[in-house]
mmCIF file of C-alpha atoms in Angstrom:
data_model
loop_
_atom_site.group_PDB
_atom_site.id
_atom_site.type_symbol
_atom_site.label_atom_id
_atom_site.label_comp_id
_atom_site.label_asym_id
_atom_site.label_seq_id
_atom_site.Cartn_x
_atom_site.Cartn_y
_atom_site.Cartn_z
ATOM 1 C CA UNK L 1 -10.383 -8.548 -38.609
ATOM 2 C CA UNK L 2 -8.671 -11.641 -39.998
ATOM 3 C CA UNK L 3 -10.575 -14.863 -39.985
ATOM 4 C CA UNK L 4 -9.483 -17.620 -37.678
ATOM 5 C CA UNK L 5 -8.073 -20.687 -39.381
ATOM 6 C CA UNK L 6 -8.510 -22.944 -36.367
ATOM 7 C CA UNK L 7 -11.090 -25.696 -36.282
ATOM 8 C CA UNK L 8 -14.277 -25.319 -34.301
ATOM 9 C CA UNK L 9 -13.743 -26.219 -30.641
ATOM 10 C CA UNK L 10 -15.168 -29.416 -29.231
ATOM 11 C CA UNK L 11 -17.697 -28.640 -26.475
ATOM 12 C CA UNK L 12 -16.568 -29.435 -22.910
ATOM 13 C CA UNK L 13 -19.916 -30.902 -21.969
ATOM 14 C CA UNK L 14 -21.395 -33.957 -23.619
ATOM 15 C CA UNK L 15 -24.406 -33.470 -25.816
ATOM 16 C CA UNK L 16 -27.755 -34.801 -24.670
ATOM 17 C CA UNK L 17 -27.615 -37.738 -27.084
ATOM 18 C CA UNK L 18 -24.040 -38.804 -26.171
ATOM 19 C CA UNK L 19 -24.154 -41.471 -23.494
ATOM 20 C CA UNK L 20 -21.549 -41.286 -20.756
ATOM 21 C CA UNK L 21 -19.365 -44.400 -20.811
ATOM 22 C CA UNK L 22 -17.066 -43.464 -17.902
ATOM 23 C CA UNK L 23 -16.864 -40.568 -15.416
ATOM 24 C CA UNK L 24 -14.418 -39.928 -12.604
ATOM 25 C CA UNK L 25 -13.638 -36.885 -10.447
ATOM 26 C CA UNK L 26 -10.055 -36.788 -9.168
ATOM 27 C CA UNK L 27 -10.932 -35.595 -5.653
ATOM 28 C CA UNK L 28 -8.119 -34.948 -3.161
ATOM 29 C CA UNK L 29 -7.361 -37.709 -0.660
ATOM 30 C CA UNK L 30 -8.066 -37.369 3.067
ATOM 31 C CA UNK L 31 -4.457 -36.476 3.838
ATOM 32 C CA UNK L 32 -4.697 -33.431 1.532
ATOM 33 C CA UNK L 33 -7.632 -32.186 3.609
ATOM 34 C CA UNK L 34 -5.638 -32.808 6.801
ATOM 35 C CA UNK L 35 -2.762 -30.748 5.400
ATOM 36 C CA UNK L 36 -5.239 -28.006 4.450
ATOM 37 C CA UNK L 37 -6.585 -27.999 7.992
ATOM 38 C CA UNK L 38 -3.042 -27.823 9.380
ATOM 39 C CA UNK L 39 -2.101 -24.911 7.151
ATOM 40 C CA UNK L 40 -5.265 -23.059 8.028
ATOM 41 C CA UNK L 41 -4.568 -23.771 11.707
ATOM 42 C CA UNK L 42 -1.424 -21.697 11.319
ATOM 43 C CA UNK L 43 -3.748 -18.714 11.046
ATOM 44 C CA UNK L 44 -4.475 -19.160 14.734
ATOM 45 C CA UNK L 45 -0.775 -18.842 15.550
ATOM 46 C CA UNK L 46 -0.348 -15.748 13.391
ATOM 47 C CA UNK L 47 -3.368 -13.867 14.702
ATOM 48 C CA UNK L 48 -3.524 -15.185 18.279
ATOM 49 C CA UNK L 49 -1.357 -12.290 19.594
ATOM 50 C CA UNK L 50 -4.081 -9.912 18.393
ATOM 51 C CA UNK L 51 -6.955 -11.971 19.833
ATOM 52 C CA UNK L 52 -8.158 -15.551 19.952
ATOM 53 C CA UNK L 53 -11.235 -14.616 17.915
ATOM 54 C CA UNK L 54 -9.047 -13.152 15.167
ATOM 55 C CA UNK L 55 -6.931 -16.324 15.149
ATOM 56 C CA UNK L 56 -9.920 -18.660 14.832
ATOM 57 C CA UNK L 57 -11.509 -16.412 12.210
ATOM 58 C CA UNK L 58 -8.307 -16.449 10.176
ATOM 59 C CA UNK L 59 -8.155 -20.257 10.405
ATOM 60 C CA UNK L 60 -11.728 -20.621 9.161
ATOM 61 C CA UNK L 61 -11.160 -18.145 6.316
ATOM 62 C CA UNK L 62 -7.909 -19.866 5.270
ATOM 63 C CA UNK L 63 -9.528 -23.305 5.321
ATOM 64 C CA UNK L 64 -12.465 -22.024 3.281
ATOM 65 C CA UNK L 65 -10.138 -20.522 0.667
ATOM 66 C CA UNK L 66 -8.035 -23.695 0.447
ATOM 67 C CA UNK L 67 -11.138 -25.917 0.240
ATOM 68 C CA UNK L 68 -12.670 -23.811 -2.536
ATOM 69 C CA UNK L 69 -9.398 -23.889 -4.502
ATOM 70 C CA UNK L 70 -9.096 -27.661 -4.095
ATOM 71 C CA UNK L 71 -12.684 -28.234 -5.204
ATOM 72 C CA UNK L 72 -12.468 -25.864 -8.174
ATOM 73 C CA UNK L 73 -9.194 -27.401 -9.359
ATOM 74 C CA UNK L 74 -10.472 -30.993 -9.206
ATOM 75 C CA UNK L 75 -10.425 -32.329 -12.768
ATOM 76 C CA UNK L 76 -12.946 -34.719 -14.295
ATOM 77 C CA UNK L 77 -12.307 -37.596 -16.668
ATOM 78 C CA UNK L 78 -15.323 -38.053 -18.915
ATOM 79 C CA UNK L 79 -15.667 -40.610 -21.700
ATOM 80 C CA UNK L 80 -18.740 -40.398 -23.914
ATOM 81 C CA UNK L 81 -19.554 -42.157 -27.151
ATOM 82 C CA UNK L 82 -18.092 -39.229 -29.107
ATOM 83 C CA UNK L 83 -15.535 -37.454 -26.920
ATOM 84 C CA UNK L 84 -12.895 -37.872 -24.241
ATOM 85 C CA UNK L 85 -12.428 -35.085 -21.718
ATOM 86 C CA UNK L 86 -9.543 -35.113 -19.257
ATOM 87 C CA UNK L 87 -9.372 -31.986 -17.140
ATOM 88 C CA UNK L 88 -9.615 -28.994 -19.465
ATOM 89 C CA UNK L 89 -8.771 -30.904 -22.660
ATOM 90 C CA UNK L 90 -11.341 -32.544 -24.934
ATOM 91 C CA UNK L 91 -10.750 -34.677 -28.009
ATOM 92 C CA UNK L 92 -13.025 -36.602 -30.330
ATOM 93 C CA UNK L 93 -12.992 -40.366 -29.749
ATOM 94 C CA UNK L 94 -11.993 -41.020 -33.367
ATOM 95 C CA UNK L 95 -8.563 -39.548 -32.529
ATOM 96 C CA UNK L 96 -8.076 -41.669 -29.395
ATOM 97 C CA UNK L 97 -5.647 -44.553 -29.801
ATOM 98 C CA UNK L 98 -4.712 -47.356 -27.428
ATOM 99 C CA UNK L 99 -5.053 -46.800 -23.681
ATOM 100 C CA UNK L 100 -2.581 -48.496 -21.342
ATOM 101 C CA UNK L 101 -3.056 -48.629 -17.556
ATOM 102 C CA UNK L 102 -0.003 -48.379 -15.264
ATOM 103 C CA UNK L 103 0.375 -48.895 -11.510
ATOM 104 C CA UNK L 104 3.205 -48.763 -8.987
ATOM 105 C CA UNK L 105 6.751 -48.455 -10.353
ATOM 106 C CA UNK L 106 5.493 -48.545 -13.942
ATOM 107 C CA UNK L 107 3.250 -45.534 -13.238
ATOM 108 C CA UNK L 108 6.189 -43.723 -11.642
ATOM 109 C CA UNK L 109 8.309 -44.405 -14.734
ATOM 110 C CA UNK L 110 5.537 -43.111 -17.036
ATOM 111 C CA UNK L 111 5.357 -39.894 -15.011
ATOM 112 C CA UNK L 112 9.145 -39.606 -14.912
ATOM 113 C CA UNK L 113 11.862 -41.193 -17.030
ATOM 114 C CA UNK L 114 9.567 -42.358 -19.869
ATOM 115 C CA UNK L 115 7.611 -39.096 -20.091
ATOM 116 C CA UNK L 116 7.513 -37.393 -23.485
ATOM 117 C CA UNK L 117 7.816 -33.621 -23.172
ATOM 118 C CA UNK L 118 4.987 -33.099 -25.672
ATOM 119 C CA UNK L 119 2.465 -35.237 -23.767
ATOM 120 C CA UNK L 120 -0.646 -33.677 -22.230
ATOM 121 C CA UNK L 121 -0.643 -34.268 -18.468
ATOM 122 C CA UNK L 122 -3.487 -34.368 -15.989
ATOM 123 C CA UNK L 123 -1.647 -35.762 -12.990
ATOM 124 C CA UNK L 124 -2.502 -35.531 -9.311
ATOM 125 C CA UNK L 125 0.189 -36.416 -6.791
ATOM 126 C CA UNK L 126 -2.265 -38.124 -4.466
ATOM 127 C CA UNK L 127 -3.368 -40.629 -7.145
ATOM 128 C CA UNK L 128 -0.679 -43.177 -8.090
ATOM 129 C CA UNK L 129 -2.125 -45.105 -11.085
ATOM 130 C CA UNK L 130 -2.070 -43.488 -14.530
ATOM 131 C CA UNK L 131 -3.454 -44.266 -17.979
ATOM 132 C CA UNK L 132 -1.489 -43.459 -21.110
ATOM 133 C CA UNK L 133 -3.919 -42.590 -23.923
ATOM 134 C CA UNK L 134 -2.510 -42.504 -27.455
ATOM 135 C CA UNK L 135 -3.535 -39.628 -29.726
ATOM 136 C CA UNK L 136 -3.865 -40.435 -33.449
ATOM 137 C CA UNK L 137 -4.773 -36.988 -34.785
ATOM 138 C CA UNK L 138 -2.155 -36.249 -37.491
ATOM 139 C CA UNK L 139 -2.492 -32.491 -36.969
ATOM 140 C CA UNK L 140 -1.905 -32.732 -33.191
ATOM 141 C CA UNK L 141 1.749 -32.795 -32.068
ATOM 142 C CA UNK L 142 0.718 -34.365 -28.751
ATOM 143 C CA UNK L 143 1.730 -38.049 -28.851
ATOM 144 C CA UNK L 144 -0.402 -39.109 -25.882
ATOM 145 C CA UNK L 145 -2.282 -37.980 -22.800
ATOM 146 C CA UNK L 146 -1.202 -39.171 -19.365
ATOM 147 C CA UNK L 147 -3.942 -39.000 -16.748
ATOM 148 C CA UNK L 148 -4.078 -39.967 -13.096
ATOM 149 C CA UNK L 149 -6.998 -42.230 -12.268
ATOM 150 C CA UNK L 150 -8.072 -44.375 -9.351
ATOM 151 C CA UNK L 151 -9.489 -46.978 -11.773
ATOM 152 C CA UNK L 152 -6.965 -47.373 -14.609
ATOM 153 C CA UNK L 153 -8.337 -50.688 -15.878
ATOM 154 C CA UNK L 154 -11.912 -49.370 -16.061
ATOM 155 C CA UNK L 155 -10.803 -46.201 -17.863
ATOM 156 C CA UNK L 156 -8.712 -48.186 -20.364
ATOM 157 C CA UNK L 157 -11.653 -50.526 -20.971
ATOM 158 C CA UNK L 158 -13.998 -47.564 -21.513
ATOM 159 C CA UNK L 159 -11.658 -46.254 -24.189
ATOM 160 C CA UNK L 160 -11.643 -49.474 -26.198
ATOM 161 C CA UNK L 161 -13.144 -48.988 -29.690
ATOM 162 C CA UNK L 162 -16.010 -51.424 -28.990
ATOM 163 C CA UNK L 163 -17.187 -49.126 -26.163
ATOM 164 C CA UNK L 164 -17.870 -46.269 -28.587
ATOM 165 C CA UNK L 165 -20.617 -48.283 -30.273
ATOM 166 C CA UNK L 166 -22.616 -48.991 -27.146
#
């Protein structure tokens, strides 16, 4: 078999000696759970002609499936002394450039008209603020990462070069 020429992957979990500088889970908002309950409630309407028990059972099963999918698809932003992990992507901190927080109309523009097609995205529609994280790795065609966050200023501060020495 041919040998792989790719570099060794960066582990998704921080090592024991790497201190966590910032951590955030991008959990769904309350209104997402209300929508999930409403969709699962439709199971009652579909199965009610068979029996009320079948309708309520279908609603519970649908809500359980939706809840599990929402929980499993919730990304984490993790900044350690050595790495940055956003969702499924991990990069060494030495390749992380400037981080800029955006809110309101500026965040909308970053997600829309200003968006570079090569950027890595970890965006959740229920979280408005975003942070644009520059990538300085010369072998990576990705110019920046754009990540939703509820605390854009704290995430940008955690990515400052002085934070990697703490």
